[in-house]
Amino acid sequence: AERRVPSRGVETEQVVSQYENIIDPSLLVSIQSYIRQFHAIRQLMIREKMSDQRIRIGQEIYQTETTYIKGLHSLMEDWKQPMFESLSTNSPIISETHFNSLFPSNCFDIILRITEEFIDDLTLRIENWAPSSLIGDIFLRMCDWLRTYTVYVENYDAIKDTVKVIKLQKKFKSFMLWRFNTIDHQILNSLLITPIQRIPRYKMLIETLLENTWEDHRDFHNLTLALEKMAKTVMYVNNNAKEADRAKKIVGIE
């Protein structure tokens, strides 16, 4: 008679007993062993692929951070420093009030220092990369300084308004012609907005890195914590931008 397939309600012991009657016990053990090996090999292949992605993402973080820090250095050396030095002369490029508005509370100095420390740590990790290498702890340390970014975000509207004023001033135009051979103030705007753009970029990179990090990897916990902190900062940045837009609309109505 045809053997009936056990129903889902049949006890496990009965199912095993039926299979034991069909398949030789030694063969069943071999099959189970092959299945375990298959899953182990499959898991190893997945982790190898994730490891390849992790180094690729690490290199992307390094490359984009290198570009970012070049912009910060340009802002400090090509703009802030000559403007600051001119304040002690009889012909300042911009007024002290505008200077303090453009570069509030030494934000750029702190952001530059944070970025330099971050990229120094990152360089060592990338140069000595291994599947077990960490990046999350570097992000986590940087997250402790994110308050500086929020201070910058709070002042960003005032910074943009300052640029709108000084771009019309003769001394500022002369400075740009002398330094950059142009009066296009968008050069300055593109540098000033980079810290605002960098925070969401950090979040995206951490998310991608976390997606390619298995749960028992020693980097998983730190990446998870770093993503939580970075997500809160991104939310703050976005909410601050929305609030600024609402305030402008209200002023416009009034």
Short mmCIF file of C-alpha atoms in Angstrom, two decimals:
data_model
loop_
_atom_site.label_atom_id
_atom_site.label_comp_id
_atom_site.label_asym_id
_atom_site.label_seq_id
_atom_site.Cartn_x
_atom_site.Cartn_y
_atom_site.Cartn_z
CA ALA A 1 0.00 0.00 0.00
CA GLU A 2 1.09 3.59 -0.64
CA ARG A 3 2.68 5.21 2.39
CA ARG A 4 0.69 8.20 3.66
CA VAL A 5 2.48 11.49 4.19
CA PRO A 6 2.21 12.39 7.87
CA SER A 7 -0.05 15.32 8.68
CA ARG A 8 1.35 18.51 10.28
CA GLY A 9 -0.18 17.43 13.57
CA VAL A 10 1.78 14.18 13.82
CA GLU A 11 4.37 14.15 16.59
CA THR A 12 8.00 14.72 15.61
CA GLU A 13 8.99 11.33 16.98
CA GLN A 14 6.53 9.58 14.67
CA VAL A 15 7.82 11.53 11.64
CA VAL A 16 11.41 10.64 12.47
CA SER A 17 10.38 7.01 13.00
CA GLN A 18 8.74 6.90 9.55
CA TYR A 19 11.85 8.36 7.88
CA GLU A 20 14.01 5.88 9.74
CA ASN A 21 11.96 3.10 8.20
CA ILE A 22 12.52 4.57 4.71
CA ILE A 23 16.15 5.73 4.89
CA ASP A 24 19.07 3.87 6.29
CA PRO A 25 20.12 5.58 9.57
CA SER A 26 23.73 5.98 8.43
CA LEU A 27 22.52 7.60 5.19
CA LEU A 28 20.23 9.92 7.17
CA VAL A 29 23.20 11.02 9.28
CA SER A 30 25.19 11.70 6.10
CA ILE A 31 22.34 13.76 4.63
CA GLN A 32 22.07 15.81 7.81
CA SER A 33 25.83 16.36 7.74
CA TYR A 34 25.71 17.49 4.10
CA ILE A 35 22.87 19.90 4.90
CA ARG A 36 24.87 21.41 7.77
CA GLN A 37 27.92 21.76 5.52
CA PHE A 38 25.80 23.38 2.81
CA HIS A 39 24.42 25.96 5.25
CA ALA A 40 27.91 26.61 6.67
CA ILE A 41 29.37 27.14 3.19
CA ARG A 42 26.44 29.33 2.19
CA GLN A 43 26.87 31.42 5.36
CA LEU A 44 30.60 31.73 4.67
CA MET A 45 29.93 32.92 1.10
CA ILE A 46 27.44 35.51 2.36
CA ARG A 47 29.93 36.82 4.90
CA GLU A 48 32.71 36.96 2.33
CA LYS A 49 30.46 39.04 0.09
CA MET A 50 29.54 41.30 3.03
CA SER A 51 33.25 41.64 3.91
CA ASP A 52 33.98 42.78 0.35
CA GLN A 53 31.19 45.33 0.65
CA ARG A 54 32.50 46.55 4.00
CA ILE A 55 35.94 47.40 2.60
CA ARG A 56 34.34 49.05 -0.44
CA ILE A 57 32.15 51.19 1.83
CA GLY A 58 35.14 51.96 4.06
CA GLN A 59 37.08 53.17 1.02
CA GLU A 60 34.10 55.28 -0.08
CA ILE A 61 33.92 56.86 3.37
CA TYR A 62 37.63 57.64 3.18
CA GLN A 63 37.41 59.12 -0.34
CA THR A 64 34.40 61.31 0.38
CA GLU A 65 35.88 62.41 3.71
CA THR A 66 39.09 63.40 1.93
CA THR A 67 37.09 65.59 -0.46
CA TYR A 68 35.12 67.03 2.45
CA ILE A 69 38.23 67.98 4.43
CA LYS A 70 39.76 69.66 1.37
CA GLY A 71 36.69 71.89 1.25
CA LEU A 72 37.02 72.70 4.95
CA HIS A 73 40.69 73.59 4.52
CA SER A 74 39.81 75.84 1.58
CA LEU A 75 37.15 77.59 3.65
CA MET A 76 39.61 78.18 6.49
CA GLU A 77 42.70 79.10 4.47
CA ASP A 78 41.21 80.87 1.44
CA TRP A 79 38.36 82.66 3.20
CA LYS A 80 38.40 82.81 6.98
CA GLN A 81 42.10 83.48 7.50
CA PRO A 82 42.50 86.40 5.05
CA MET A 83 39.21 87.90 6.20
CA PHE A 84 40.28 87.66 9.83
CA GLU A 85 43.70 89.16 9.13
CA SER A 86 42.11 92.04 7.23
CA LEU A 87 40.09 93.03 10.32
CA SER A 88 43.24 94.48 11.88
CA THR A 89 43.89 96.68 8.84
CA ASN A 90 42.39 99.96 7.70
CA SER A 91 40.62 98.17 4.86
CA PRO A 92 38.91 94.98 6.10
CA ILE A 93 37.36 92.72 3.49
CA ILE A 94 34.15 92.52 5.54
CA SER A 95 33.12 94.05 8.86
CA GLU A 96 33.78 92.29 12.15
CA THR A 97 30.03 91.83 12.61
CA HIS A 98 29.74 90.09 9.26
CA PHE A 99 32.85 88.03 9.99
CA ASN A 100 31.42 86.76 13.29
CA SER A 101 28.14 85.94 11.56
CA LEU A 102 29.89 84.12 8.71
CA PHE A 103 32.11 82.06 11.03
CA PRO A 104 30.09 81.60 14.25
CA SER A 105 31.57 80.35 17.54
CA ASN A 106 34.66 78.78 15.97
CA CYS A 107 32.38 76.09 14.52
CA PHE A 108 34.58 75.49 11.50
CA ASP A 109 37.72 75.17 13.62
CA ILE A 110 36.07 72.46 15.73
CA ILE A 111 34.48 70.70 12.74
CA LEU A 112 37.86 70.69 10.97
CA ARG A 113 39.59 69.21 14.02
CA ILE A 114 36.91 66.51 14.37
CA THR A 115 37.21 65.66 10.67
CA GLU A 116 41.01 65.50 10.79
CA GLU A 117 40.91 63.12 13.76
CA PHE A 118 38.24 61.03 12.05
CA ILE A 119 40.17 60.69 8.80
CA ASP A 120 43.44 59.94 10.63
CA ASP A 121 41.75 57.04 12.46
CA LEU A 122 40.01 55.91 9.28
CA THR A 123 43.26 55.92 7.30
CA LEU A 124 44.89 53.52 9.77
CA ARG A 125 41.91 51.15 9.56
CA ILE A 126 41.76 51.17 5.75
CA GLU A 127 45.52 50.61 5.41
CA ASN A 128 45.37 47.62 7.79
CA TRP A 129 41.97 46.27 6.76
CA ALA A 130 40.81 42.78 7.72
CA PRO A 131 37.33 41.17 7.80
CA SER A 132 37.20 41.78 11.56
CA SER A 133 38.21 45.46 11.30
CA LEU A 134 36.14 48.12 13.07
CA ILE A 135 34.78 51.44 11.84
CA GLY A 136 31.78 51.84 14.14
CA ASP A 137 33.90 52.92 17.10
CA ILE A 138 35.38 55.77 15.02
CA PHE A 139 31.90 56.99 14.07
CA LEU A 140 30.79 56.64 17.67
CA ARG A 141 33.61 58.89 18.90
CA MET A 142 32.75 61.45 16.26
CA CYS A 143 29.09 61.37 17.30
CA ASP A 144 30.12 62.77 20.69
CA TRP A 145 31.06 65.99 18.85
CA LEU A 146 27.89 66.31 16.78
CA ARG A 147 26.68 69.15 19.00
CA THR A 148 29.07 71.39 17.04
CA TYR A 149 27.21 70.55 13.85
CA THR A 150 23.89 71.41 15.48
CA VAL A 151 25.29 74.79 16.55
CA TYR A 152 26.32 75.38 12.95
CA VAL A 153 22.87 74.37 11.71
CA GLU A 154 21.28 76.84 14.13
CA ASN A 155 23.40 79.63 12.63
CA TYR A 156 23.19 78.59 8.99
CA ASP A 157 20.32 80.90 8.02
CA ALA A 158 22.22 83.86 9.47
CA ILE A 159 25.29 82.74 7.50
CA LYS A 160 23.30 82.66 4.24
CA ASP A 161 21.85 86.08 4.97
CA THR A 162 25.35 87.45 5.60
CA VAL A 163 26.55 86.15 2.22
CA LYS A 164 23.61 87.90 0.55
CA VAL A 165 24.78 91.19 2.07
CA ILE A 166 28.55 90.96 1.57
CA LYS A 167 28.33 89.67 -2.02
CA LEU A 168 27.18 93.17 -3.01
CA GLN A 169 30.03 94.96 -1.24
CA LYS A 170 32.87 96.38 -3.30
CA LYS A 171 35.68 95.16 -1.02
CA PHE A 172 34.32 91.63 -1.00
CA LYS A 173 34.09 91.61 -4.80
CA SER A 174 37.64 92.92 -5.06
CA PHE A 175 38.84 90.19 -2.70
CA MET A 176 37.17 87.52 -4.81
CA LEU A 177 38.66 88.86 -8.02
CA TRP A 178 42.11 88.95 -6.46
CA ARG A 179 41.84 85.51 -4.82
CA PHE A 180 39.70 83.53 -7.25
CA ASN A 181 39.60 85.62 -10.43
CA THR A 182 35.79 85.73 -10.23
CA ILE A 183 33.01 87.45 -8.28
CA ASP A 184 30.79 84.38 -8.22
CA HIS A 185 29.86 84.07 -4.55
CA GLN A 186 28.51 80.54 -5.13
CA ILE A 187 32.07 79.34 -4.53
CA LEU A 188 31.65 80.42 -0.93
CA ASN A 189 28.07 79.11 -0.66
CA SER A 190 29.10 75.66 -1.87
CA LEU A 191 31.72 75.44 0.89
CA LEU A 192 29.45 76.77 3.61
CA ILE A 193 26.75 74.18 2.94
CA THR A 194 29.04 71.14 3.02
CA PRO A 195 28.77 70.55 6.82
CA ILE A 196 24.96 70.58 6.46
CA GLN A 197 25.13 68.03 3.63
CA ARG A 198 27.68 65.84 5.38
CA ILE A 199 25.47 64.74 8.29
CA PRO A 200 22.86 62.92 6.11
CA ARG A 201 25.76 61.47 4.12
CA TYR A 202 27.29 60.04 7.29
CA LYS A 203 23.95 58.46 8.19
CA MET A 204 23.60 56.86 4.75
CA LEU A 205 27.14 55.44 4.87
CA ILE A 206 26.63 53.99 8.36
CA GLU A 207 23.32 52.43 7.26
CA THR A 208 24.99 50.78 4.24
CA LEU A 209 27.85 49.58 6.41
CA LEU A 210 25.46 48.13 8.98
CA GLU A 211 23.51 46.31 6.27
CA ASN A 212 26.74 44.53 5.35
CA THR A 213 27.79 43.66 8.89
CA TRP A 214 26.54 40.40 10.42
CA GLU A 215 25.08 40.54 13.93
CA ASP A 216 27.87 38.66 15.70
CA HIS A 217 30.57 40.86 14.10
CA ARG A 218 32.30 42.94 16.76
CA ASP A 219 31.55 46.12 14.76
CA PHE A 220 27.77 45.57 14.74
CA HIS A 221 26.98 47.04 18.17
CA ASN A 222 28.98 50.25 17.70
CA LEU A 223 27.53 50.80 14.22
CA THR A 224 24.02 50.38 15.63
CA LEU A 225 24.68 52.97 18.36
CA ALA A 226 26.37 55.36 15.90
CA LEU A 227 23.40 55.12 13.51
CA GLU A 228 20.98 55.95 16.34
CA LYS A 229 22.96 59.05 17.31
CA MET A 230 23.46 60.15 13.70
CA ALA A 231 19.76 59.66 12.93
CA LYS A 232 18.84 62.00 15.81
CA THR A 233 21.21 64.65 14.45
CA VAL A 234 19.77 64.31 10.92
CA MET A 235 16.28 64.68 12.35
CA TYR A 236 17.37 67.81 14.20
CA VAL A 237 18.94 69.26 11.05
CA ASN A 238 15.80 68.56 9.01
CA ASN A 239 13.47 69.96 11.67
CA ASN A 240 15.62 73.07 12.01
CA ALA A 241 15.51 73.62 8.25
CA LYS A 242 11.71 73.21 8.20
CA GLU A 243 11.35 75.64 11.12
CA ALA A 244 13.51 78.20 9.32
CA ASP A 245 11.38 77.88 6.18
CA ARG A 246 8.20 78.37 8.22
CA ALA A 247 9.67 81.44 9.92
CA LYS A 248 10.58 82.96 6.55
CA LYS A 249 7.05 82.37 5.25
CA ILE A 250 5.56 84.02 8.34
CA VAL A 251 7.85 87.04 7.94
CA GLY A 252 6.89 87.21 4.29
CA ILE A 253 3.20 87.23 5.18
CA GLU A 254 3.64 89.88 7.80
#
